[in-house]
Coordinates of C-alpha atoms (C1' of nucleotides) in Angstrom, one line a residue:
Chain A
M9 CA 0.2 0.0 -0.2
P10 CA 2.1 3.0 -1.1
G11 CA 1.2 6.2 0.1
S12 CA -1.7 7.7 -2.5
T13 CA -0.3 9.7 -5.0
R14 CA -2.3 13.0 -6.2
E15 CA -0.3 15.1 -3.9
L16 CA -0.2 18.5 -5.1
P17 CA 3.1 20.5 -4.5
H18 CA 3.1 23.1 -1.7
P19 CA 5.7 26.1 -1.0
D20 CA 8.1 25.7 2.2
A21 CA 7.0 28.4 5.1
A22 CA 10.4 29.9 4.0
D23 CA 9.6 30.7 0.9
L24 CA 6.4 32.5 1.1
L25 CA 6.2 35.8 -0.5
L26 CA 4.4 38.6 1.1
T27 CA 3.0 39.9 -2.7
D28 CA 1.9 36.2 -3.1
V29 CA -0.3 36.1 0.1
L30 CA -1.7 39.5 -0.5
F31 CA -2.7 38.7 -3.8
A32 CA -4.3 35.6 -3.2
L33 CA -6.2 37.2 -0.2
S34 CA -7.2 40.3 -2.4
D35 CA -10.0 38.3 -4.3
P36 CA -13.1 38.3 -2.6
A37 CA -14.1 34.6 -3.2
R38 CA -10.7 33.4 -2.6
L39 CA -10.9 35.6 1.1
E40 CA -14.0 34.0 1.4
I41 CA -12.4 31.1 1.3
T42 CA -9.9 31.6 3.4
R43 CA -12.5 32.9 6.4
R44 CA -14.7 29.4 5.9
L45 CA -11.1 27.9 6.4
A46 CA -10.0 29.6 9.6
E47 CA -12.9 27.6 11.2
G48 CA -11.1 24.3 10.4
P49 CA -10.3 22.2 7.5
L50 CA -12.8 21.3 4.7
E51 CA -13.0 19.1 1.8
V52 CA -13.1 21.1 -1.5
A53 CA -16.8 21.3 -2.4
A54 CA -17.4 22.4 1.0
C55 CA -15.1 25.9 0.5
Q56 CA -17.7 27.1 -2.0
P57 CA -17.9 30.7 -1.1
T58 CA -21.8 31.2 -1.6
G59 CA -24.6 28.4 -1.7
G60 CA -23.2 26.4 -4.1
D61 CA -23.4 28.1 -7.7
I62 CA -19.7 28.5 -8.7
P63 CA -18.2 25.7 -10.8
K64 CA -15.7 23.4 -9.9
S65 CA -13.3 24.3 -12.3
T66 CA -13.4 27.6 -11.4
L67 CA -13.3 26.8 -7.5
S68 CA -10.2 24.7 -8.0
H69 CA -8.3 27.4 -9.8
H70 CA -9.2 29.5 -6.5
L71 CA -7.8 27.0 -4.5
K72 CA -4.7 26.3 -6.6
T73 CA -3.9 30.2 -6.3
L74 CA -4.4 30.0 -2.3
R75 CA -2.6 26.8 -2.4
E76 CA 0.7 28.5 -4.7
A77 CA 0.9 31.4 -2.4
G78 CA 1.2 29.2 0.7
V79 CA -1.9 30.3 2.5
V80 CA -3.6 26.4 2.2
R81 CA -2.9 23.3 2.2
N82 CA -4.7 20.7 0.1
V83 CA -4.3 16.6 0.9
P84 CA -5.7 14.0 -0.5
H85 CA -8.0 12.0 1.2
G86 CA -9.7 9.3 0.0
R87 CA -11.8 9.8 -2.8
Q88 CA -11.8 13.4 -2.0
R89 CA -9.1 16.6 -0.6
Y90 CA -9.3 18.1 2.7
V91 CA -7.9 21.7 2.4
S92 CA -6.8 23.3 5.5
L93 CA -5.2 27.1 6.4
R94 CA -1.6 27.2 6.5
R95 CA -2.3 28.9 10.3
D96 CA 1.3 28.3 11.8
D97 CA 3.5 28.7 8.8
L98 CA 1.6 32.0 8.0
E99 CA 1.9 33.2 11.5
Q100 CA 5.8 32.5 11.3
R101 CA 6.5 34.2 8.5
F102 CA 4.1 36.8 8.8
P103 CA 3.4 37.2 12.1
G104 CA -0.4 39.2 12.7
L105 CA -1.1 39.1 9.2
L106 CA -3.5 36.3 9.0
S107 CA -5.4 37.2 12.0
A108 CA -5.5 40.9 11.1
V109 CA -7.3 40.1 7.4
L110 CA -9.9 37.8 9.4
H111 CA -10.4 39.9 12.1
A112 CA -11.4 42.9 9.5
T113 CA -15.2 44.0 9.2
P114 CA -16.7 44.7 6.6
A115 CA -17.2 48.4 5.2
G116 CA -19.7 50.4 6.9
E117 CA -19.6 49.0 10.3
Q118 CA -17.6 49.3 13.3
S119 CA -19.2 52.5 13.8
A120 CA -18.4 53.9 17.7
A121 CA -18.0 52.0 20.8
R122 CA -14.9 49.2 21.1
A123 CA -12.7 52.3 22.2
A124 CA -10.4 50.2 25.2
S125 CA -10.5 47.1 25.1
D126 CA -14.3 45.9 25.6
A127 CA -13.9 42.9 28.2
T128 CA -16.8 40.6 27.9
A129 CA -16.7 38.6 24.5
G130 CA -18.0 40.2 21.5
P131 CA -22.1 38.8 21.1
G132 CA -22.6 37.7 17.5
P133 CA -20.2 35.5 15.8
G134 CA -16.7 36.8 14.2
P135 CA -16.8 39.3 11.8
A136 CA -16.5 39.3 8.1
Q137 CA -15.5 42.2 5.3
R138 CA -15.8 41.6 1.6
Chain B
M151 CA -7.3 83.5 -3.6
P152 CA -9.2 80.4 -4.2
G153 CA -7.9 76.9 -2.4
S154 CA -5.9 75.1 -4.6
T155 CA -8.0 73.0 -6.8
R156 CA -5.5 70.0 -7.9
E157 CA -7.4 68.1 -5.2
L158 CA -7.9 64.2 -5.8
P159 CA -10.6 62.2 -4.1
H160 CA -9.5 59.7 -1.3
P161 CA -12.1 57.2 -0.1
D162 CA -13.1 57.6 3.6
A163 CA -11.4 55.5 6.3
A164 CA -14.5 53.7 6.7
D165 CA -15.3 53.0 2.9
L166 CA -11.6 51.3 2.8
L167 CA -12.5 47.5 1.2
L168 CA -10.0 45.0 2.4
T169 CA -9.9 43.3 -0.7
D170 CA -8.5 46.5 -2.5
V171 CA -5.8 46.9 0.3
L172 CA -4.8 44.0 -0.1
F173 CA -4.6 44.1 -3.9
A174 CA -3.2 47.6 -3.6
L175 CA -0.2 46.2 -1.5
S176 CA 0.0 42.6 -3.7
D177 CA 2.7 44.5 -6.2
P178 CA 6.0 44.7 -5.4
A179 CA 6.8 47.9 -6.3
R180 CA 4.0 49.3 -4.9
L181 CA 4.6 47.7 -1.8
E182 CA 8.1 49.1 -2.0
I183 CA 6.5 52.3 -2.1
T184 CA 4.4 51.6 0.7
R185 CA 7.3 50.6 2.8
R186 CA 9.1 53.9 1.8
L187 CA 6.3 55.9 3.0
A188 CA 6.4 54.1 6.3
E189 CA 9.2 56.6 7.1
G190 CA 7.6 59.7 6.0
P191 CA 5.9 61.7 3.4
L192 CA 7.5 62.1 0.1
E193 CA 6.8 64.0 -2.8
V194 CA 6.1 61.6 -6.0
A195 CA 9.4 61.5 -7.7
A196 CA 11.0 60.4 -4.2
C197 CA 8.5 57.4 -3.9
Q198 CA 10.3 56.0 -7.0
P199 CA 11.4 52.1 -5.5
T200 CA 14.6 51.9 -7.4
G201 CA 16.9 54.2 -8.4
G202 CA 15.3 56.0 -10.9
D203 CA 14.4 54.3 -13.7
I204 CA 10.3 53.8 -13.7
P205 CA 8.6 56.1 -16.0
K206 CA 6.3 59.2 -14.4
S207 CA 3.4 57.8 -15.6
T208 CA 4.1 53.8 -14.2
L209 CA 4.4 55.9 -11.5
S210 CA 1.7 58.2 -11.2
H211 CA -0.4 55.0 -11.9
H212 CA 0.9 53.0 -8.9
L213 CA 0.2 55.7 -6.5
K214 CA -3.1 56.1 -8.1
T215 CA -4.0 52.5 -6.7
L216 CA -2.8 53.2 -3.3
R217 CA -4.5 56.0 -3.3
E218 CA -7.9 54.8 -4.3
A219 CA -7.6 51.5 -2.5
G220 CA -6.9 54.6 0.5
V221 CA -3.6 53.3 1.7
V222 CA -2.0 56.6 0.8
R223 CA -3.0 60.6 0.9
N224 CA -2.0 62.6 -2.0
V225 CA -2.1 65.9 -1.7
P226 CA -1.0 69.2 -4.0
H227 CA 2.0 70.9 -2.3
G228 CA 2.7 74.0 -4.3
R229 CA 4.3 72.6 -7.5
Q230 CA 4.7 69.4 -6.2
R231 CA 2.7 66.9 -4.2
Y232 CA 3.0 65.1 -1.0
V233 CA 2.3 61.4 -0.7
S234 CA 1.9 60.1 3.3
L235 CA 0.7 57.1 4.3
R236 CA -2.6 56.9 5.6
R237 CA -1.5 54.9 9.2
D238 CA -4.2 55.9 11.3
D239 CA -7.2 55.1 9.1
L240 CA -5.6 51.8 8.4
E241 CA -4.8 51.0 11.9
Q242 CA -8.4 51.5 12.6
R243 CA -10.0 50.1 9.5
F244 CA -7.7 47.1 10.0
P245 CA -6.1 46.8 13.3
G246 CA -2.5 45.3 12.9
L247 CA -2.7 44.6 9.1
L248 CA -0.2 47.3 8.1
S249 CA 2.2 46.9 10.8
A250 CA 2.2 42.9 9.9
V251 CA 3.0 43.8 6.2
L252 CA 5.7 46.2 7.1
H253 CA 7.6 44.1 9.3
A254 CA 7.9 40.9 6.7
T255 CA 10.8 39.8 6.3
P256 CA 12.5 38.8 2.9
A257 CA 12.0 35.6 1.6
G258 CA 14.9 33.0 2.7
E259 CA 15.6 35.1 5.9
Q260 CA 14.9 34.9 9.4
S261 CA 15.9 31.2 10.0
A262 CA 16.6 30.6 13.7
A263 CA 16.7 32.3 16.9
R264 CA 14.1 35.1 17.7
A265 CA 12.3 31.8 19.4
A266 CA 10.2 33.9 22.2
S267 CA 10.9 37.8 22.6
D268 CA 14.1 38.9 22.0
A269 CA 14.3 41.8 24.6
T270 CA 17.3 44.4 23.4
A271 CA 16.1 45.9 20.1
G272 CA 17.4 44.8 17.2
P273 CA 20.6 46.0 15.5
G274 CA 19.6 47.1 12.2
P275 CA 17.1 49.0 10.6
G276 CA 13.7 47.7 9.4
P277 CA 13.4 44.8 7.7
A278 CA 12.0 44.4 4.1
Q279 CA 9.9 41.8 1.8
R280 CA 9.8 41.6 -1.7
Chain C
dC1 C1' -15.5 -4.8 -13.3
dC2 C1' -18.9 -1.0 -13.3
dG3 C1' -20.3 3.1 -12.3
dA4 C1' -20.7 7.3 -9.3
dT5 C1' -18.1 10.8 -7.0
dA6 C1' -14.7 14.2 -6.0
dG7 C1' -11.4 16.9 -8.0
dT8 C1' -7.4 18.7 -11.2
dT9 C1' -6.1 19.9 -15.5
dC10 C1' -6.5 21.7 -20.4
dC11 C1' -8.4 24.8 -23.4
dA12 C1' -10.6 29.0 -25.3
dT13 C1' -12.3 33.5 -24.2
dG14 C1' -13.1 37.6 -21.9
dA15 C1' -11.7 41.1 -18.5
dT16 C1' -8.4 43.5 -15.8
dT17 C1' -3.8 45.4 -15.2
dT18 C1' 0.3 46.9 -16.2
dT19 C1' 3.0 49.9 -18.8
dC20 C1' 4.8 53.8 -20.6
dG21 C1' 4.9 57.3 -24.4
dA22 C1' 2.5 61.7 -25.4
dA23 C1' -0.1 65.5 -24.2
dC24 C1' -2.4 68.4 -21.0
dT25 C1' -2.3 71.3 -16.4
dA26 C1' -0.9 74.0 -12.5
dT27 C1' 2.7 76.7 -10.2
dT28 C1' 6.9 78.7 -9.2
dC29 C1' 10.5 81.4 -11.2
dG30 C1' 13.3 85.0 -14.2
Chain D
dC279 C1' 4.6 86.5 -19.8
dG280 C1' 7.3 82.7 -21.2
dA281 C1' 9.9 78.6 -19.9
dA282 C1' 10.9 75.0 -16.5
dT283 C1' 9.1 71.8 -13.3
dA284 C1' 6.1 68.0 -11.4
dG285 C1' 2.5 65.2 -12.3
dT286 C1' -1.7 63.4 -13.7
dT287 C1' -4.6 61.7 -17.3
dC288 C1' -5.0 59.8 -21.9
dG289 C1' -4.5 56.0 -25.1
dA290 C1' -3.0 51.4 -26.6
dA291 C1' -0.2 47.6 -27.0
dA292 C1' 1.0 43.4 -24.1
dA293 C1' 0.7 40.6 -20.3
dT294 C1' -2.2 38.5 -16.5
dC295 C1' -6.0 37.1 -14.5
dA296 C1' -10.8 35.1 -14.2
dT297 C1' -14.1 31.6 -15.6
dG298 C1' -16.1 27.6 -17.0
dG299 C1' -16.9 23.8 -19.8
dA300 C1' -15.1 19.5 -21.1
dA301 C1' -11.8 15.9 -20.8
dC302 C1' -9.5 13.1 -17.5
dT303 C1' -7.7 10.8 -13.2
dA304 C1' -8.2 8.4 -9.0
dT305 C1' -10.8 6.2 -5.4
dC306 C1' -14.9 3.9 -3.2
dG307 C1' -19.3 1.5 -3.5
dG308 C1' -21.5 -2.8 -5.5

DNA sequence: CCGATAGTTCCATGATTTTCGAACTATTCG
DNA sequence: CGAATAGTTCGAAAATCATGGAACTATCGG
């Protein structure tokens, strides 16, 4: 039982380029995918940004861009694949970047309050920004 | 004595889009310009990434992209213009993002050490990453 | 073995971006 | 005023990116 082939190439953590990472995250669809992955690994089909309307090939291309930039890892798992955020590698290489991106709020919001440190955890779920 | 016209449009801090900012910073030349501006405002010509080889129009376009994303402010000043980083607006809108970007180290470096918190301030000047 | 499933890769098309010369505009200096 | 300076904007060509259908590959279920 040879380890399954179908491995895709991933850049080493030390070789990640900031511009590539920023570019990968600069697309709304890819950013959305990244946010979704922040909650845990997903199979490719589950990365679908909205409902379930974008074609397989397009989704696969976006994942490829994210993978080549080093944002995401894509490993074969049986007949499907698991996609996961390379959190630790990104944090090591670009400290604070990923969390800054993930914590961003949508355009119009974030009005007042939140001055200093609002002790008790926020009410709703995590924020999101297009 | 009418206030000088030649004002260029800038998006409000609250309207900045994360994807636009990430995109603006995802280009090597624009990232370099941004780094240069981190040390203080500059007149347009002084933003030149390398020596002084890129055409005026190209530089102007890069600055336009940065300005429209809200990364930079460009104000008329006599016969020239001053370009400056919108640090506070960016920090307010996307906490931690700019500093994460500015602190990134180049690809191959950052080998060992720097494990925990290396108390004494670093020796050389700030890092830079292509 | 035969299908169905889950994805990637190939290929073509259209949309953005990048780049840069040239024209244009405002402002200062002599 | 007229020339020089500092930049923006226009326009066009080249490169890159995005999208999605179709073909291809591997794995699992029966």
